[in-house]
Each structure stands twice: as C-alpha cells, then as structure tokens.
C-alpha cells in the first residue's frame, strides 16, 4: 500500500496514526453477573482527559521479509496488538498482511500507576495499523484484539460513558448511562508513587457473598448515574476500594479515608491495580474551593503526593474522544523514553496549578514554567 492508499511495489506504505486516552483508576471493580447469570470479572473506570498514547505505524511493503519492530522496545503488548491488527485489517482488505513495519509510541501516561498505560498503548497501536490500511475498526473489534494482546483490557476504546466492562472478555456488561455524576477529583499517588507490577498481584477469589455485594454496588452506581448523585457515586467508589483492600492492601487507605471525612469529600477512589488515587468532591458545594485547599494541605502534610485535579460527569468533560482525536495527527505527545529500569522508577503526574497555587482542571495546559516532563 502506497502513501495514497493503493498497493505499491516497495518503499514505505501509508503511515498510520492512532491515539488512545487513559483513565484515573476504577470507580468499581469486582465480580458481577452477566446476562446468563454467570459470574464475570468487570470494572467501571474513572475517565479523564489529557494524558494518552500516540502511535505511529510505518509499513514497509515490498522489502525483504523481516519483522515488526516497536519503539520503545519494551512495549511488547503494543507490538502483539499491532501484529493482530495487521492480520485483521489485511483480511478485511483482502490483501496480504504487512510483514515489515515500525511501530512508534509516544505519550505521557505514567507506567504502573493503574491508569491503563498498557491498554492505551495497545489501543493506539491497533488504531494506527487500521489507519495505515485506511480503516477505522469498530470498538468491539478493537476490544477483542486488545484482550488477545494483553489478556485483559480497559474500555478505553469505548469513550467516556460509564460502562461495566468485562476486562478479560472485552465486552460490555452494562451501559450505566451517558455520564458519571459530576464530581471534582483531587488526584494523588500512594505508595510513594512507585509503579506496580500488575502481573505480580494475587488473583482475586470471589464467593457468592462477593457477587451479592458487588451486584448491590452495581445497582447503587446505576442509581447514582441516573440521578446524577455525586454523594452516592462517592459511596460506591469508597466501598469498592475498601473491598479491594482484601486483595491488595494499601497501607495509606485508612489515612486517605480519614482525610476524606475531615475535608468534606464525598468519597475516595483507588486504582485496583496501581497507586493512583483520588478524593471525590461535590462540585456544587458552596465552599468547594476551601475544601479542595484543605484536602491538598492534608495530603501533603501526611506525605501523600498530590498530582492533579479534574472534573468528571460534566458536559464536554466525560472523557469522550472525537474521531479526529482518535485517528488524527494533532496529538503529538512527548516521547516516553525507553529505559531498561522503567518498572523500578517512580511515575509522576504533573501538578496542574496556577501562579497562586490554586488547583486547575485536568486536560488543560499549565503555564510554561509549571510544565513537567513525565517520568516513565
């Protein structure tokens, strides 16, 4: 395929690009009943705008047989995803699949914090390959390929609607509504901001009591979305995080819970497979600014790094990504450097603040002197 989309005899084919956002951990994660009353692992993520992965795929048709390559070299899941996407797209086009090509990833999603960095890489890679073939794969196809590439995937290919998603099967168990209840989230990192090796985490074991408990939380979250009830959202998120303590104990959980109570937060949320966390606030609270400032001071006093604050559930900030954003070339992200010791390095999110130290909103651009290069 040449640069204009036709088949050619050699050189470089059409260069494809793709983008995928990340999330801020989970609102709810556990085991739920599917449409056949079968217990199924599922989750509801907390969408956010801003960080993401940009992928560029350069096919090299007509060259001698070789192999697909990826940069940074340790992004093996994204490389597997690209290979699977090539087979899928070639079959749809009725063409022989590319056997040589280069996949390049760049972005600003910290690794190992539970923000879906690997899913972001994988989904961006699939979209870039599809773009090289002149295709836009439907979300269900991207989900199927993503699960094959990384065994479990976050629902980043489906936009920002609140979905109960079976991460190991790549399918939606329930669409909970159009948007989460409006909330302001003060983000932070636990465990000193150290990355977590998700493959080393113990496999959760659930019994019938767990299923009943999670189904109750699912029902409450459904009601919270329908009623735009921020307080109920905070309750569900806190209870989900509390139950997750049985599998992966966060030593700061009790401290974070007490801070939430002292500063007037409606609840807290913690990534179930990472160290990113957040305190949730009702944006209609008349003393919201005071509560946020107290929250930041309390977290810092207790040695918990504050990262950023962002809004969710409001019009235009639900995490939904446009087609241009997903497939266009405007999202040129800062490169994540390839390092052999990435998994051992602390990951940081930029603190978004104005000149007076006031919290800004996620997805915006801080003043130039406050911009930070994210460590990967």
CSV table of C-alpha atoms in Angstrom, one decimal:
chain,number,residue,atom,x,y,z
A,1,UNK,CA,0.0,0.0,0.0
A,2,UNK,CA,1.4,3.3,-1.0
A,3,UNK,CA,1.1,6.6,0.7
A,4,UNK,CA,-2.1,7.4,-1.2
A,5,UNK,CA,-3.7,4.1,0.0
A,6,UNK,CA,-3.1,1.9,-3.1
A,7,UNK,CA,-0.9,-1.1,-3.5
A,8,UNK,CA,2.7,-0.5,-4.5
A,9,UNK,CA,5.8,-2.3,-5.3
A,10,UNK,CA,8.1,-1.1,-2.5
A,11,UNK,CA,9.3,1.6,-0.2
A,12,UNK,CA,7.2,2.9,2.7
A,13,UNK,CA,3.4,2.4,2.7
A,14,UNK,CA,0.8,4.7,4.1
A,15,UNK,CA,1.8,5.8,7.6
A,16,UNK,CA,-1.0,5.3,10.1
A,17,UNK,CA,-1.6,7.2,13.4
A,18,UNK,CA,-3.8,6.5,16.3
A,19,UNK,CA,-4.5,7.9,19.8
A,20,UNK,CA,-5.9,6.5,23.0
A,21,UNK,CA,-6.6,8.2,26.3
A,22,UNK,CA,-6.0,6.8,29.8
A,23,UNK,CA,-8.2,6.8,32.9
A,24,UNK,CA,-7.7,7.5,36.6
A,25,UNK,CA,-8.3,4.1,38.1
A,26,UNK,CA,-11.6,2.5,38.9
A,27,UNK,CA,-14.8,3.6,40.4
A,28,UNK,CA,-16.0,0.0,40.8
A,29,UNK,CA,-14.2,-3.3,40.2
A,30,UNK,CA,-15.2,-6.8,41.2
A,31,UNK,CA,-17.3,-9.8,40.0
A,32,UNK,CA,-20.7,-9.4,38.5
A,33,UNK,CA,-23.5,-11.5,36.9
A,34,UNK,CA,-23.7,-11.3,33.1
A,35,UNK,CA,-26.8,-11.7,31.0
A,36,UNK,CA,-26.7,-15.5,31.6
A,37,UNK,CA,-26.2,-15.1,35.4
A,38,UNK,CA,-22.6,-16.2,35.1
A,39,UNK,CA,-20.1,-14.6,37.5
A,40,UNK,CA,-17.8,-12.4,35.4
A,41,UNK,CA,-15.0,-10.0,36.4
A,42,UNK,CA,-15.8,-6.4,35.5
A,43,UNK,CA,-14.9,-2.8,36.2
A,44,UNK,CA,-16.1,0.8,35.7
A,45,UNK,CA,-13.2,3.2,35.1
A,46,UNK,CA,-13.0,6.9,36.0
A,47,UNK,CA,-12.4,8.7,32.7
A,48,UNK,CA,-10.2,11.7,32.4
A,49,UNK,CA,-9.0,14.0,29.6
A,50,UNK,CA,-5.4,14.9,28.9
A,51,UNK,CA,-2.8,12.1,29.1
A,52,UNK,CA,-2.7,9.4,26.4
A,53,UNK,CA,-0.7,7.4,23.9
A,54,UNK,CA,0.0,8.4,20.3
A,55,UNK,CA,1.0,5.6,18.0
A,56,UNK,CA,2.5,5.8,14.5
A,57,UNK,CA,2.8,2.7,12.3
A,58,UNK,CA,5.0,2.8,9.2
A,59,UNK,CA,4.6,-0.3,7.0
A,60,UNK,CA,7.4,-1.2,4.6
A,61,UNK,CA,5.8,-3.3,1.8
A,62,UNK,CA,8.0,-4.8,-0.9
A,63,UNK,CA,11.0,-5.1,1.2
A,64,UNK,CA,12.7,-8.4,2.1
A,65,UNK,CA,10.9,-10.4,4.8
A,66,UNK,CA,11.8,-9.3,8.3
A,67,UNK,CA,9.9,-8.4,11.4
A,68,UNK,CA,7.7,-5.8,13.1
A,69,UNK,CA,9.6,-3.6,15.5
A,70,UNK,CA,8.4,-1.2,18.2
A,71,UNK,CA,9.9,1.8,20.0
A,72,UNK,CA,10.3,1.9,22.9
A,73,UNK,CA,11.4,-1.7,22.7
A,74,UNK,CA,9.8,-2.8,25.9
A,75,UNK,CA,6.2,-2.1,24.6
A,76,UNK,CA,5.7,-5.8,23.7
A,77,UNK,CA,1.9,-5.8,24.3
A,78,UNK,CA,1.5,-3.0,21.8
A,79,UNK,CA,3.7,-4.9,19.3
A,80,UNK,CA,1.5,-8.0,19.7
A,81,UNK,CA,-1.6,-5.8,19.2
A,82,UNK,CA,-0.1,-4.4,16.0
A,83,UNK,CA,0.6,-7.8,14.6
A,84,UNK,CA,-3.0,-8.9,15.4
A,85,UNK,CA,-4.4,-5.7,13.9
A,86,UNK,CA,-2.4,-6.3,10.7
A,87,UNK,CA,-3.9,-9.8,10.3
A,88,UNK,CA,-7.4,-8.4,10.9
A,89,UNK,CA,-7.1,-5.4,8.6
A,90,UNK,CA,-5.4,-7.4,5.8
A,91,UNK,CA,-8.3,-9.9,5.9
A,92,UNK,CA,-10.8,-7.0,5.7
A,93,UNK,CA,-8.9,-5.5,2.8
A,94,UNK,CA,-8.4,-8.8,1.0
A,95,UNK,CA,-4.6,-8.2,1.0
A,96,UNK,CA,-1.6,-10.0,2.1
A,97,UNK,CA,-0.6,-8.7,5.6
A,98,UNK,CA,2.4,-6.5,6.1
A,99,UNK,CA,5.4,-8.5,7.3
A,100,UNK,CA,7.7,-5.5,7.9
A,101,UNK,CA,6.9,-2.3,9.8
A,102,UNK,CA,7.8,0.0,12.6
A,103,UNK,CA,5.5,1.0,15.5
A,104,UNK,CA,6.5,4.1,17.4
A,105,UNK,CA,4.7,5.1,20.7
A,106,UNK,CA,4.9,8.4,22.4
A,107,UNK,CA,2.8,9.9,25.2
A,108,UNK,CA,2.5,11.0,28.8
A,109,UNK,CA,0.7,8.2,30.7
A,110,UNK,CA,2.8,7.1,33.7
A,111,UNK,CA,3.5,3.4,33.9
A,112,UNK,CA,2.4,1.2,36.7
A,113,UNK,CA,0.0,3.6,38.4
A,114,UNK,CA,-3.2,1.8,37.4
A,115,UNK,CA,-4.1,4.4,34.7
A,116,UNK,CA,-4.4,2.0,31.8
A,117,UNK,CA,-1.0,2.7,30.3
A,118,UNK,CA,-0.7,-0.7,28.6
A,119,UNK,CA,-4.3,-0.5,27.3
A,120,UNK,CA,-3.6,3.0,26.0
A,121,UNK,CA,-0.5,1.7,24.1
A,122,UNK,CA,-2.4,-1.3,22.7
A,123,UNK,CA,-5.5,0.6,21.5
A,124,UNK,CA,-3.4,3.4,20.0
A,125,UNK,CA,-1.3,0.7,18.2
A,126,UNK,CA,-4.4,-1.0,16.8
A,127,UNK,CA,-5.8,2.3,15.6
A,128,UNK,CA,-2.5,3.2,13.9
A,129,UNK,CA,-2.4,-0.1,12.0
A,130,UNK,CA,-6.0,0.3,10.9
A,131,UNK,CA,-5.3,3.9,9.8
A,132,UNK,CA,-2.4,2.6,7.7
A,133,UNK,CA,-4.9,0.3,5.9
A,134,UNK,CA,-7.3,3.1,5.5
A,135,UNK,CA,-9.7,1.6,8.0
A,136,UNK,CA,-11.4,2.5,11.2
A,137,UNK,CA,-12.2,-0.6,13.2
A,138,UNK,CA,-15.3,-0.6,15.4
A,139,UNK,CA,-14.8,-0.5,19.2
A,140,UNK,CA,-15.9,-4.1,19.6
A,141,UNK,CA,-13.2,-5.3,17.2
A,142,UNK,CA,-10.6,-3.2,19.0
A,143,UNK,CA,-11.7,-4.6,22.3
A,144,UNK,CA,-11.4,-8.2,21.0
A,145,UNK,CA,-7.9,-7.6,19.7
A,146,UNK,CA,-6.8,-5.7,22.8
A,147,UNK,CA,-7.8,-8.6,25.1
A,148,UNK,CA,-5.9,-11.0,22.9
A,149,UNK,CA,-2.8,-8.8,23.1
A,150,UNK,CA,-2.7,-8.2,26.8
A,151,UNK,CA,-5.1,-10.7,28.4
A,152,UNK,CA,-7.2,-8.0,30.0
A,153,UNK,CA,-8.0,-4.5,28.7
A,154,UNK,CA,-9.5,-1.4,30.0
A,155,UNK,CA,-12.5,0.0,28.0
A,156,UNK,CA,-10.6,3.0,26.6
A,157,UNK,CA,-11.7,2.2,23.1
A,158,UNK,CA,-15.3,3.0,24.1
A,159,UNK,CA,-15.1,6.6,25.0
A,160,UNK,CA,-16.0,8.1,28.4
A,161,UNK,CA,-19.5,6.8,29.1
A,162,UNK,CA,-19.8,4.8,32.4
A,163,UNK,CA,-19.7,1.2,31.4
A,164,UNK,CA,-19.5,-2.0,33.3
A,165,UNK,CA,-16.8,-3.8,31.2
A,166,UNK,CA,-15.7,-7.4,31.3
A,167,UNK,CA,-11.9,-6.6,31.0
A,168,UNK,CA,-10.9,-10.2,30.4
A,169,UNK,CA,-13.5,-10.8,27.7
A,170,UNK,CA,-13.6,-7.5,26.0
A,171,UNK,CA,-17.3,-6.9,26.2
A,172,UNK,CA,-19.7,-4.5,27.8
A,173,UNK,CA,-21.8,-6.0,30.6
A,174,UNK,CA,-23.9,-2.9,31.1
A,175,UNK,CA,-24.1,0.7,29.8
A,176,UNK,CA,-24.9,2.6,33.0
A,177,UNK,CA,-25.8,5.9,31.4
A,178,UNK,CA,-24.4,8.8,29.5
A,179,UNK,CA,-22.0,10.3,32.1
A,180,UNK,CA,-20.9,9.8,35.7
A,181,UNK,CA,-22.4,12.2,38.2
A,182,UNK,CA,-20.5,15.5,38.3
A,183,UNK,CA,-17.5,15.4,40.6
A,184,UNK,CA,-14.2,17.1,41.2
A,185,UNK,CA,-11.4,14.7,41.8
A,186,UNK,CA,-8.2,15.7,43.7
A,187,UNK,CA,-5.7,13.1,42.4
A,188,UNK,CA,-2.7,11.7,44.3
A,189,UNK,CA,-0.4,8.8,44.4
A,190,UNK,CA,0.0,6.2,47.1
A,191,UNK,CA,3.0,4.0,47.9
A,192,UNK,CA,5.3,6.9,47.2
A,193,UNK,CA,4.2,7.0,43.6
A,194,UNK,CA,6.1,3.7,42.9
A,195,UNK,CA,4.8,1.7,39.9
A,196,UNK,CA,3.1,-1.6,40.5
A,197,UNK,CA,3.8,-4.8,38.5
A,198,UNK,CA,0.2,-5.9,37.9
A,199,UNK,CA,1.2,-9.4,36.8
A,200,UNK,CA,2.7,-10.0,40.3
A,201,UNK,CA,-0.6,-9.2,42.0
A,202,UNK,CA,-2.5,-12.2,43.6
A,203,UNK,CA,-5.5,-13.4,41.6
A,204,UNK,CA,-8.7,-12.3,43.5
A,205,UNK,CA,-11.0,-15.1,44.7
A,206,UNK,CA,-14.7,-14.4,45.0
A,207,UNK,CA,-17.6,-16.3,46.5
A,208,UNK,CA,-21.3,-15.9,46.4
A,209,UNK,CA,-21.3,-13.2,49.1
A,210,UNK,CA,-18.9,-11.2,47.0
A,211,UNK,CA,-21.1,-11.5,44.0
A,212,UNK,CA,-24.1,-10.2,46.0
A,213,UNK,CA,-22.1,-7.3,47.4
A,214,UNK,CA,-20.8,-6.3,44.0
A,215,UNK,CA,-24.2,-6.6,42.4
A,216,UNK,CA,-25.5,-4.3,45.2
A,217,UNK,CA,-22.8,-1.7,44.4
A,218,UNK,CA,-23.6,-2.1,40.7
A,219,UNK,CA,-27.3,-1.3,41.4
A,220,UNK,CA,-26.3,1.7,43.5
A,221,UNK,CA,-23.9,3.0,40.8
A,222,UNK,CA,-26.7,2.6,38.3
A,223,UNK,CA,-28.9,4.8,40.5
A,224,UNK,CA,-26.2,7.3,41.1
A,225,UNK,CA,-25.7,7.8,37.3
A,226,UNK,CA,-29.5,8.0,36.7
A,227,UNK,CA,-29.9,10.6,39.5
A,228,UNK,CA,-26.6,12.4,39.0
A,229,UNK,CA,-26.0,11.7,42.6
A,230,UNK,CA,-22.4,12.6,43.4
A,231,UNK,CA,-22.6,11.5,47.1
A,232,UNK,CA,-23.8,8.0,46.1
A,233,UNK,CA,-21.0,7.8,43.5
A,234,UNK,CA,-18.5,8.5,46.3
A,235,UNK,CA,-20.1,5.8,48.5
A,236,UNK,CA,-19.9,3.2,45.7
A,237,UNK,CA,-16.3,4.1,44.9
A,238,UNK,CA,-15.2,4.1,48.6
A,239,UNK,CA,-16.9,0.7,49.2
A,240,UNK,CA,-15.3,-0.8,46.1
A,241,UNK,CA,-11.9,0.4,47.2
A,242,UNK,CA,-12.5,-0.9,50.7
A,243,UNK,CA,-13.3,-4.4,49.4
A,244,UNK,CA,-10.2,-4.3,47.2
A,245,UNK,CA,-8.1,-4.0,50.3
A,246,UNK,CA,-8.6,-7.7,50.9
A,247,UNK,CA,-6.7,-8.5,47.7
A,248,UNK,CA,-4.1,-5.7,47.7
A,249,UNK,CA,-3.7,-3.8,50.9
A,250,UNK,CA,-2.9,-0.1,50.5
A,251,UNK,CA,-1.2,1.0,53.8
A,252,UNK,CA,-2.5,4.6,53.2
A,253,UNK,CA,-6.1,3.5,52.7
A,254,UNK,CA,-7.2,4.3,56.3
A,255,UNK,CA,-5.4,7.6,56.2
A,256,UNK,CA,-6.9,8.6,52.9
A,257,UNK,CA,-10.4,7.6,54.2
A,258,UNK,CA,-9.9,9.8,57.3
A,259,UNK,CA,-8.7,12.8,55.2
A,260,UNK,CA,-11.8,12.4,53.0
A,261,UNK,CA,-14.0,12.7,56.1
A,262,UNK,CA,-12.2,15.7,57.5
A,263,UNK,CA,-12.2,17.8,54.3
A,264,UNK,CA,-15.7,17.1,53.2
A,265,UNK,CA,-15.1,14.8,50.3
A,266,UNK,CA,-18.0,12.5,49.3
A,267,UNK,CA,-15.6,9.6,48.9
A,268,UNK,CA,-12.4,8.2,47.5
A,269,UNK,CA,-11.3,6.1,44.6
A,270,UNK,CA,-8.2,4.0,44.3
A,271,UNK,CA,-6.8,2.1,41.3
A,272,UNK,CA,-7.3,-1.6,42.0
A,273,UNK,CA,-4.0,-2.4,40.2
A,274,UNK,CA,-1.9,0.6,40.8
A,275,UNK,CA,-1.1,3.5,43.1
A,276,UNK,CA,-3.1,6.3,41.7
A,277,UNK,CA,-6.0,7.5,43.9
A,278,UNK,CA,-8.4,10.4,44.2
A,279,UNK,CA,-10.7,12.2,46.6
A,280,UNK,CA,-14.1,13.0,45.2
A,281,UNK,CA,-16.0,16.3,45.9
A,282,UNK,CA,-19.4,17.6,45.1
A,283,UNK,CA,-18.8,20.5,42.6
A,284,UNK,CA,-22.0,22.3,43.9
A,285,UNK,CA,-20.7,22.6,47.4
A,286,UNK,CA,-20.7,26.3,48.3
A,287,UNK,CA,-17.3,26.1,50.0
A,288,UNK,CA,-15.7,23.9,47.3
A,289,UNK,CA,-12.5,25.9,47.0
A,290,UNK,CA,-11.9,25.8,50.7
A,291,UNK,CA,-12.5,22.0,50.8
A,292,UNK,CA,-10.0,21.5,47.9
A,293,UNK,CA,-7.4,23.6,49.6
A,294,UNK,CA,-7.8,21.8,52.9
A,295,UNK,CA,-7.6,18.5,51.0
A,296,UNK,CA,-4.3,19.4,49.3
A,297,UNK,CA,-2.8,20.6,52.6
A,298,UNK,CA,-3.9,17.5,54.4
A,299,UNK,CA,-2.5,15.2,51.8
A,300,UNK,CA,0.8,17.0,51.7
A,301,UNK,CA,1.1,17.1,55.5
A,302,UNK,CA,0.7,13.3,55.5
A,303,UNK,CA,3.3,12.8,52.8
A,304,UNK,CA,0.9,11.8,50.1
A,305,UNK,CA,1.9,13.4,46.7
A,306,UNK,CA,-0.8,15.5,45.1
A,307,UNK,CA,-0.9,15.2,41.3
A,308,UNK,CA,-3.8,17.0,39.6
A,309,UNK,CA,-7.4,17.8,39.9
A,310,UNK,CA,-10.1,17.3,37.2
A,311,UNK,CA,-13.8,17.3,36.8
A,312,UNK,CA,-15.9,14.4,35.5
A,313,UNK,CA,-19.5,14.0,34.6
A,314,UNK,CA,-19.9,17.5,33.1
A,315,UNK,CA,-20.7,18.3,29.5
A,316,UNK,CA,-17.6,18.2,27.4
A,317,UNK,CA,-15.5,16.6,30.1
A,318,UNK,CA,-16.8,13.0,30.1
A,319,UNK,CA,-13.7,11.6,28.6
A,320,UNK,CA,-15.3,11.1,25.2
A,321,UNK,CA,-12.8,11.4,22.4
A,322,UNK,CA,-13.6,12.6,18.9
A,323,UNK,CA,-12.8,10.7,15.7
A,324,UNK,CA,-10.2,13.4,14.9
A,325,UNK,CA,-8.5,12.9,18.3
A,326,UNK,CA,-8.5,9.1,17.9
A,327,UNK,CA,-7.1,9.0,14.4
A,328,UNK,CA,-5.8,12.4,13.5
A,329,UNK,CA,-2.3,13.8,13.7
A,330,UNK,CA,-2.9,16.7,16.0
A,331,UNK,CA,-2.0,14.7,19.2
A,332,UNK,CA,1.8,14.8,19.1
A,333,UNK,CA,2.7,13.7,22.6
A,334,UNK,CA,6.0,13.9,24.4
A,335,UNK,CA,8.1,10.8,23.9
A,336,UNK,CA,8.2,8.3,26.8
A,337,UNK,CA,11.9,7.5,26.8
A,338,UNK,CA,12.9,3.8,26.6
A,339,UNK,CA,14.6,2.8,29.7
A,340,UNK,CA,15.6,-0.7,31.0
A,341,UNK,CA,14.7,0.3,34.5
A,342,UNK,CA,11.2,1.8,33.8
A,343,UNK,CA,9.4,-0.6,36.1
A,344,UNK,CA,11.6,0.4,39.0
A,345,UNK,CA,11.2,4.2,38.6
A,346,UNK,CA,8.6,6.3,40.3
A,347,UNK,CA,5.9,7.7,38.0
A,348,UNK,CA,4.6,11.2,38.4
A,349,UNK,CA,1.7,13.2,37.1
A,350,UNK,CA,2.1,16.9,36.6
A,351,UNK,CA,0.5,19.1,39.3
A,352,UNK,CA,-1.7,21.5,37.5
A,353,UNK,CA,-1.7,24.8,39.4
A,354,UNK,CA,-1.8,28.4,38.6
A,355,UNK,CA,0.6,31.1,39.9
A,356,UNK,CA,-1.1,31.3,43.3
A,357,UNK,CA,-1.1,27.6,43.8
A,358,UNK,CA,-4.8,27.1,43.1
A,359,UNK,CA,-5.8,23.8,41.6
A,360,UNK,CA,-6.6,23.7,37.9
A,361,UNK,CA,-8.6,21.2,35.8
A,362,UNK,CA,-7.2,18.1,34.2
A,363,UNK,CA,-6.9,18.2,30.5
A,364,UNK,CA,-5.8,21.8,30.4
A,365,UNK,CA,-2.3,23.1,29.8
A,366,UNK,CA,-0.4,24.6,32.8
A,367,UNK,CA,1.7,27.7,32.4
A,368,UNK,CA,5.0,27.0,30.7
A,369,UNK,CA,7.2,27.2,33.8
A,370,UNK,CA,4.9,24.7,35.5
A,371,UNK,CA,5.1,22.0,32.8
A,372,UNK,CA,6.9,18.8,33.8
A,373,UNK,CA,8.3,16.1,31.7
A,374,UNK,CA,6.5,13.0,32.9
A,375,UNK,CA,8.9,10.2,34.1
A,376,UNK,CA,8.1,6.9,32.6
